[in-house]
mmCIF file with all atom_site columns, C-alpha atoms in Angstrom:
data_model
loop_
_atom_site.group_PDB
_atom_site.id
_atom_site.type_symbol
_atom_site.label_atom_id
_atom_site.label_alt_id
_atom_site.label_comp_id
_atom_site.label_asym_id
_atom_site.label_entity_id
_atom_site.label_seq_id
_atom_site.pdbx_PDB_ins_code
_atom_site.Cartn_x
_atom_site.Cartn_y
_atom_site.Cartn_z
_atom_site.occupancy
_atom_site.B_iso_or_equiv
_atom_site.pdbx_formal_charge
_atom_site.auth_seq_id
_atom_site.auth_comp_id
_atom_site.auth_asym_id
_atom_site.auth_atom_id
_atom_site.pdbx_PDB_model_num
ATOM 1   C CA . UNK A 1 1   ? 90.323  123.406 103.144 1.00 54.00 ? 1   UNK A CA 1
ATOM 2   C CA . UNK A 1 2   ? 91.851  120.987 100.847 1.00 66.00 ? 2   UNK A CA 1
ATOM 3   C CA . UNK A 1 3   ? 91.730  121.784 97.124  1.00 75.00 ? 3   UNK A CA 1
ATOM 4   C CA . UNK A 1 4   ? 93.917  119.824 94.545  1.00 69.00 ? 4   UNK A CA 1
ATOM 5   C CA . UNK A 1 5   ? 93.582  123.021 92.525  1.00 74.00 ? 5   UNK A CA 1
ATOM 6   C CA . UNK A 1 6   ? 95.031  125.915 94.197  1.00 76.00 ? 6   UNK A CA 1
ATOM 7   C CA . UNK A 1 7   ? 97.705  123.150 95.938  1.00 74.00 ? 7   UNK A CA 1
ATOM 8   C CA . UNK A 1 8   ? 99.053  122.684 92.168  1.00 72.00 ? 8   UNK A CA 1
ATOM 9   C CA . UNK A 1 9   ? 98.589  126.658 91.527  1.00 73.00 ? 9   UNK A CA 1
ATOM 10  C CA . UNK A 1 10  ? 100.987 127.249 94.579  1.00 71.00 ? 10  UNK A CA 1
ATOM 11  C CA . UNK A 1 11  ? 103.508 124.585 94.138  1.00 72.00 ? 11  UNK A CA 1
ATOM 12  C CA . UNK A 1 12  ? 104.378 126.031 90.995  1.00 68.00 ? 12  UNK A CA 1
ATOM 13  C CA . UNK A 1 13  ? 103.542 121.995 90.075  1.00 59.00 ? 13  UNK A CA 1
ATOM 14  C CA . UNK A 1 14  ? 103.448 121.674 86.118  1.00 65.00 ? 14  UNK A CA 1
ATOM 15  C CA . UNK A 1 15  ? 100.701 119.619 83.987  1.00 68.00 ? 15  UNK A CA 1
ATOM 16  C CA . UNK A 1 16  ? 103.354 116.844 84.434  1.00 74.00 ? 16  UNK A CA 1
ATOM 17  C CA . UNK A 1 17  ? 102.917 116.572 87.885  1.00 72.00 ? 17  UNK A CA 1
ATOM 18  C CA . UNK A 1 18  ? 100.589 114.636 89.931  1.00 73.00 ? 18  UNK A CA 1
ATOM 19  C CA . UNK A 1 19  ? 99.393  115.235 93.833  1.00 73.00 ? 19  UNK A CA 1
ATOM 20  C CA . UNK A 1 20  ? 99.174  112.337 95.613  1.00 75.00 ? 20  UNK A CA 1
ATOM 21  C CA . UNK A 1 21  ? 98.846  112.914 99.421  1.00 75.00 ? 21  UNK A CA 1
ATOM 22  C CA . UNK A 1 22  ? 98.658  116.108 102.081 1.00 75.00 ? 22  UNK A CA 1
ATOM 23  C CA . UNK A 1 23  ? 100.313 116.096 105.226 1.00 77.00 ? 23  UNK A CA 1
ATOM 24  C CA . UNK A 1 24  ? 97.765  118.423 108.042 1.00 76.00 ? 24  UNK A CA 1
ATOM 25  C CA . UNK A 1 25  ? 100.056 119.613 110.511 1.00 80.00 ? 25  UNK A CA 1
ATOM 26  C CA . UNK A 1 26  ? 98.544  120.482 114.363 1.00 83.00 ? 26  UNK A CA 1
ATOM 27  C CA . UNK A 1 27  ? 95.584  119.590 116.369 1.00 82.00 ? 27  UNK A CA 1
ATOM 28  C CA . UNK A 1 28  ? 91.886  119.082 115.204 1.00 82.00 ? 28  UNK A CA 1
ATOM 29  C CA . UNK A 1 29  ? 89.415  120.741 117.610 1.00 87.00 ? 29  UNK A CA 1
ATOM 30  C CA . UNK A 1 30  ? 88.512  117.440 118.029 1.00 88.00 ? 30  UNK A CA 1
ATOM 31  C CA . UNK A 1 31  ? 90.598  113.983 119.196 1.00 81.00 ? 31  UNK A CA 1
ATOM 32  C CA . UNK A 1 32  ? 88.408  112.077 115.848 1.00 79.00 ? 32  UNK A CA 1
ATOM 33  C CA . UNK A 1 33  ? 88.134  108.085 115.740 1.00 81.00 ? 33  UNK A CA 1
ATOM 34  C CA . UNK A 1 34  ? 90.118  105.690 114.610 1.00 77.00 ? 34  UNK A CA 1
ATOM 35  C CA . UNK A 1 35  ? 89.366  104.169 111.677 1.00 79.00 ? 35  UNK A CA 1
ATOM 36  C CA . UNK A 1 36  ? 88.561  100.098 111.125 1.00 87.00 ? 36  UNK A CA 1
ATOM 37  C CA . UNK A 1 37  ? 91.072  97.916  110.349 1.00 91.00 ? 37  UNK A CA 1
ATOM 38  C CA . UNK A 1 38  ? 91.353  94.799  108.835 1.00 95.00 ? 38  UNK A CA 1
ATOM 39  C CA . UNK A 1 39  ? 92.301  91.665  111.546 1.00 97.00 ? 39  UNK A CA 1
ATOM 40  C CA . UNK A 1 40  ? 96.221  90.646  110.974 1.00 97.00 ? 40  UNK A CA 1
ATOM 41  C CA . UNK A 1 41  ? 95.191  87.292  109.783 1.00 97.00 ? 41  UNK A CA 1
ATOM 42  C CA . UNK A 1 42  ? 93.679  88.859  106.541 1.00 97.00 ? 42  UNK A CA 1
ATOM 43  C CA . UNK A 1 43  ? 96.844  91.157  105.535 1.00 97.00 ? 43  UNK A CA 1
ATOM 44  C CA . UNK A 1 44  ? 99.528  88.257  106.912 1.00 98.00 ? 44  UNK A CA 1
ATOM 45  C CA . UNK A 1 45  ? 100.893 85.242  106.793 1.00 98.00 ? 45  UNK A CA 1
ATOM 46  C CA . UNK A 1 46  ? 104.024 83.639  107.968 1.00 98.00 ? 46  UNK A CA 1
ATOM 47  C CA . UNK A 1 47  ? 105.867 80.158  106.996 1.00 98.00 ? 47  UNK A CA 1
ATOM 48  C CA . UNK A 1 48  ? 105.460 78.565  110.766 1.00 97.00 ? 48  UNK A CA 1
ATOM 49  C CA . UNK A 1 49  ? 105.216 80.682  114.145 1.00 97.00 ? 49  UNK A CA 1
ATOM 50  C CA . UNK A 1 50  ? 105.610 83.949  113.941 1.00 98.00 ? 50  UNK A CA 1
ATOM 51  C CA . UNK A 1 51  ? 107.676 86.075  115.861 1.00 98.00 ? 51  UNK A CA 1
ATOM 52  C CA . UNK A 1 52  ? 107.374 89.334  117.807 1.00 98.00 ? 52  UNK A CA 1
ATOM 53  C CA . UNK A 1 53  ? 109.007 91.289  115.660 1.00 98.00 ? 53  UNK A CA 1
ATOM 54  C CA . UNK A 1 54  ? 107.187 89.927  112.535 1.00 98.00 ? 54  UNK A CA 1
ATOM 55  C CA . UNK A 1 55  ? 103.884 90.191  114.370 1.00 98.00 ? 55  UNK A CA 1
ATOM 56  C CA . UNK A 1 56  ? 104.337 93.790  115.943 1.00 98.00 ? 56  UNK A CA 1
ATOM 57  C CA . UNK A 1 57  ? 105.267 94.907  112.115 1.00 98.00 ? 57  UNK A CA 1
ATOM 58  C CA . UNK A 1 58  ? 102.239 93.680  111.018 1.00 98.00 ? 58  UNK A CA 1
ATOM 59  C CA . UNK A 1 59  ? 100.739 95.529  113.612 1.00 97.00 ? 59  UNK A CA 1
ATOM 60  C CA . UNK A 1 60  ? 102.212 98.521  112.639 1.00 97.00 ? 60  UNK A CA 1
ATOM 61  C CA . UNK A 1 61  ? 101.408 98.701  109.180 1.00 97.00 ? 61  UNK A CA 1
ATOM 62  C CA . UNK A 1 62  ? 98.203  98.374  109.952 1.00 96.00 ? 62  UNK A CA 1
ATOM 63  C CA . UNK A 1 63  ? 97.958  101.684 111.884 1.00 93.00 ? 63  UNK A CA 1
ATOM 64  C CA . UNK A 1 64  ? 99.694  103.170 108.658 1.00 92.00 ? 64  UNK A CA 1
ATOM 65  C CA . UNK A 1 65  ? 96.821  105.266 106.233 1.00 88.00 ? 65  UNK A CA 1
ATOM 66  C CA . UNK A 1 66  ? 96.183  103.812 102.868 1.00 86.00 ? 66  UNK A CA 1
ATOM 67  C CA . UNK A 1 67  ? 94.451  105.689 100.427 1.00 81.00 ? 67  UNK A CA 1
ATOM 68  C CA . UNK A 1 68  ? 90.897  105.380 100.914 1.00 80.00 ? 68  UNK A CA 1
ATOM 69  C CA . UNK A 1 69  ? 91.848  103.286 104.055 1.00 84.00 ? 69  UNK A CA 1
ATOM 70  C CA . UNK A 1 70  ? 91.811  99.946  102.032 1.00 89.00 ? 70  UNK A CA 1
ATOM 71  C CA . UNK A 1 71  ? 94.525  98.391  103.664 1.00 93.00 ? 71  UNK A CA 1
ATOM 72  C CA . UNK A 1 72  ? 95.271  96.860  100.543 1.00 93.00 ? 72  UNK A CA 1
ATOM 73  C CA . UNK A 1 73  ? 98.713  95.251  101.217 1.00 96.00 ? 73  UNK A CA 1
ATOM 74  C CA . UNK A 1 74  ? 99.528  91.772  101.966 1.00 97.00 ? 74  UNK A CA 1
ATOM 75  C CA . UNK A 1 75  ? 102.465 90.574  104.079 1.00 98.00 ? 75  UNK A CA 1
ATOM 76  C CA . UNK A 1 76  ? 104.419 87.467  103.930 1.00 98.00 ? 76  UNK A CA 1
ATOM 77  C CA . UNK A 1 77  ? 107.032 86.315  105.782 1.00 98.00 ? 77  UNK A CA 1
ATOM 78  C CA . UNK A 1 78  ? 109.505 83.166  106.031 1.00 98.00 ? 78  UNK A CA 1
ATOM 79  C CA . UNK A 1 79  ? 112.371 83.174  108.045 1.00 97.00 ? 79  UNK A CA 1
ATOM 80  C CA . UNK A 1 80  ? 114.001 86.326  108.345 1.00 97.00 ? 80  UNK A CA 1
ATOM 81  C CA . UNK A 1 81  ? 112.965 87.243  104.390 1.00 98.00 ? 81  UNK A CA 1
ATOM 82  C CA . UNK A 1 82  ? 109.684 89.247  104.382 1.00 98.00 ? 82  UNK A CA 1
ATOM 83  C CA . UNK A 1 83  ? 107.255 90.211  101.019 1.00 98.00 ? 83  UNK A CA 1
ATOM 84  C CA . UNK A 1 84  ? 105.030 93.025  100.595 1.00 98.00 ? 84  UNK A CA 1
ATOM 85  C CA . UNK A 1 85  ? 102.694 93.563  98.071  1.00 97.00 ? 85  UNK A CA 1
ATOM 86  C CA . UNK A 1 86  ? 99.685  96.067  97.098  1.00 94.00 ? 86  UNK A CA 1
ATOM 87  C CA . UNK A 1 87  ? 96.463  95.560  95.179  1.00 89.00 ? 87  UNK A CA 1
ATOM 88  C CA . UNK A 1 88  ? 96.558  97.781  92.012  1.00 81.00 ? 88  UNK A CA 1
ATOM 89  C CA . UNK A 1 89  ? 95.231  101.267 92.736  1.00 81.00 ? 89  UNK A CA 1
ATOM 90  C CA . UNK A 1 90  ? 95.843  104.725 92.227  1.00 80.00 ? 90  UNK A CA 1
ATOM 91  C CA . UNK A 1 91  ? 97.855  105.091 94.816  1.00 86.00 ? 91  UNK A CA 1
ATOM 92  C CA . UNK A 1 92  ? 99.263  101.660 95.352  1.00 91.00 ? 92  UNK A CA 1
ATOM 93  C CA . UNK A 1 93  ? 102.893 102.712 95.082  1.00 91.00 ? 93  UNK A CA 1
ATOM 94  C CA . UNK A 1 94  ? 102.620 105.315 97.495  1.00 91.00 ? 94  UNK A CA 1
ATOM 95  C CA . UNK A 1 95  ? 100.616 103.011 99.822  1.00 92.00 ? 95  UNK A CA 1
ATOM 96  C CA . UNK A 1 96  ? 102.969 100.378 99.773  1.00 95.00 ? 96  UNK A CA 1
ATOM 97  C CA . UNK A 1 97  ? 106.151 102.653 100.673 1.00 94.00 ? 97  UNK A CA 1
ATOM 98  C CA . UNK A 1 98  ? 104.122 104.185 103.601 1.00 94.00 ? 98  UNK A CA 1
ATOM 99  C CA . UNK A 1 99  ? 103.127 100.463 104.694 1.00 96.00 ? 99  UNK A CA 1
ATOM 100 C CA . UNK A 1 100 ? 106.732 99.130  104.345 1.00 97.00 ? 100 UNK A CA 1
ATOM 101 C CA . UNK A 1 101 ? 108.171 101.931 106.387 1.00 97.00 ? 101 UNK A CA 1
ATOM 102 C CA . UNK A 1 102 ? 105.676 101.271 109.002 1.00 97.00 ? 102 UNK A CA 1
ATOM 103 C CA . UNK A 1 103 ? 106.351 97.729  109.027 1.00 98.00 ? 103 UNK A CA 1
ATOM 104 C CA . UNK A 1 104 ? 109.867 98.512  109.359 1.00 98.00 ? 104 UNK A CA 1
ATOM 105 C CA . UNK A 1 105 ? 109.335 100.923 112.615 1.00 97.00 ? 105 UNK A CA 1
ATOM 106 C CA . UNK A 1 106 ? 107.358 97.977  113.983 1.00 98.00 ? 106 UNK A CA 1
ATOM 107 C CA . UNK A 1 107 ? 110.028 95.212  113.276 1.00 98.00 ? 107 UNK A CA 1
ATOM 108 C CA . UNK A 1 108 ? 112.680 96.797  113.704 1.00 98.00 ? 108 UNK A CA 1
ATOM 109 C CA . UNK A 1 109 ? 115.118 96.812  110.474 1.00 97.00 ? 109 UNK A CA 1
ATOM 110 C CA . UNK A 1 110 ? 117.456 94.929  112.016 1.00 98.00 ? 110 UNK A CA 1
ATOM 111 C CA . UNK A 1 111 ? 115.483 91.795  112.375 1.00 98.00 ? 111 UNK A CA 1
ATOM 112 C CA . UNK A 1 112 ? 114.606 90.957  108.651 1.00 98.00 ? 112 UNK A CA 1
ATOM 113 C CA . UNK A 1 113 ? 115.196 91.424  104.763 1.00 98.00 ? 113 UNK A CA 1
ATOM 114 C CA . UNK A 1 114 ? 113.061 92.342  102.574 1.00 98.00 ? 114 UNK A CA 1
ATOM 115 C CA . UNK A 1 115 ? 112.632 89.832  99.901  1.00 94.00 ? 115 UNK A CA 1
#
């Protein structure tokens, strides 16, 4: 079980220090269900058609968890140049760096810039 207490205790983490996400390594004894997400059209846009590799990055970031599973983040792209941004929150920072990696694993780095 999941205490933000004894985590800090055994890290040796000082007063300083803030926890902001825990990784669970292995298999539940169950397969769960996936969690809602928001349609593409509410966390995107793009300056004309879209391509594949803009849309399946969009796609990916939404598979990425967000604290509380907000999906907070908004996506824009023109061109080759994409945006991402993240409504304020706790743990907006760490949100968006998870959501721009996924993106990025979706797209493939190769095809854009971030902006």
């Amino acid at each position: 079980m999941y205490s933000r207490k004894n985590a800090k205790k055994n890290l040796n983490a000082g007063d300083d220090k803030k926890i902001v996400g825990v990784v669970a390594i292995g298999y539940g004894e169950e397969q769960g269900v996936p969690h809602k997400s928001k349609p593409a059209a509410e966390v995107s846009s793009y300056d004309g058609a879209a391509p594949e590799w803009f849309t399946s990055g969009v796609a990916a970031a939404l598979l990425a968890p967000t604290a509380m599973n907000k999906q907070g983040f908004t996506i824009k792209g023109t061109g080759n140049q994409v945006s991402m941004t993240c409504s304020n929150g706790s743990y907006s920072d760490v949100d968006l760096g998870i959501c721009k990696y996924h993106f990025e694993l979706g797209a493939g780095a190769e095809n854009f810039t971030w902006k």
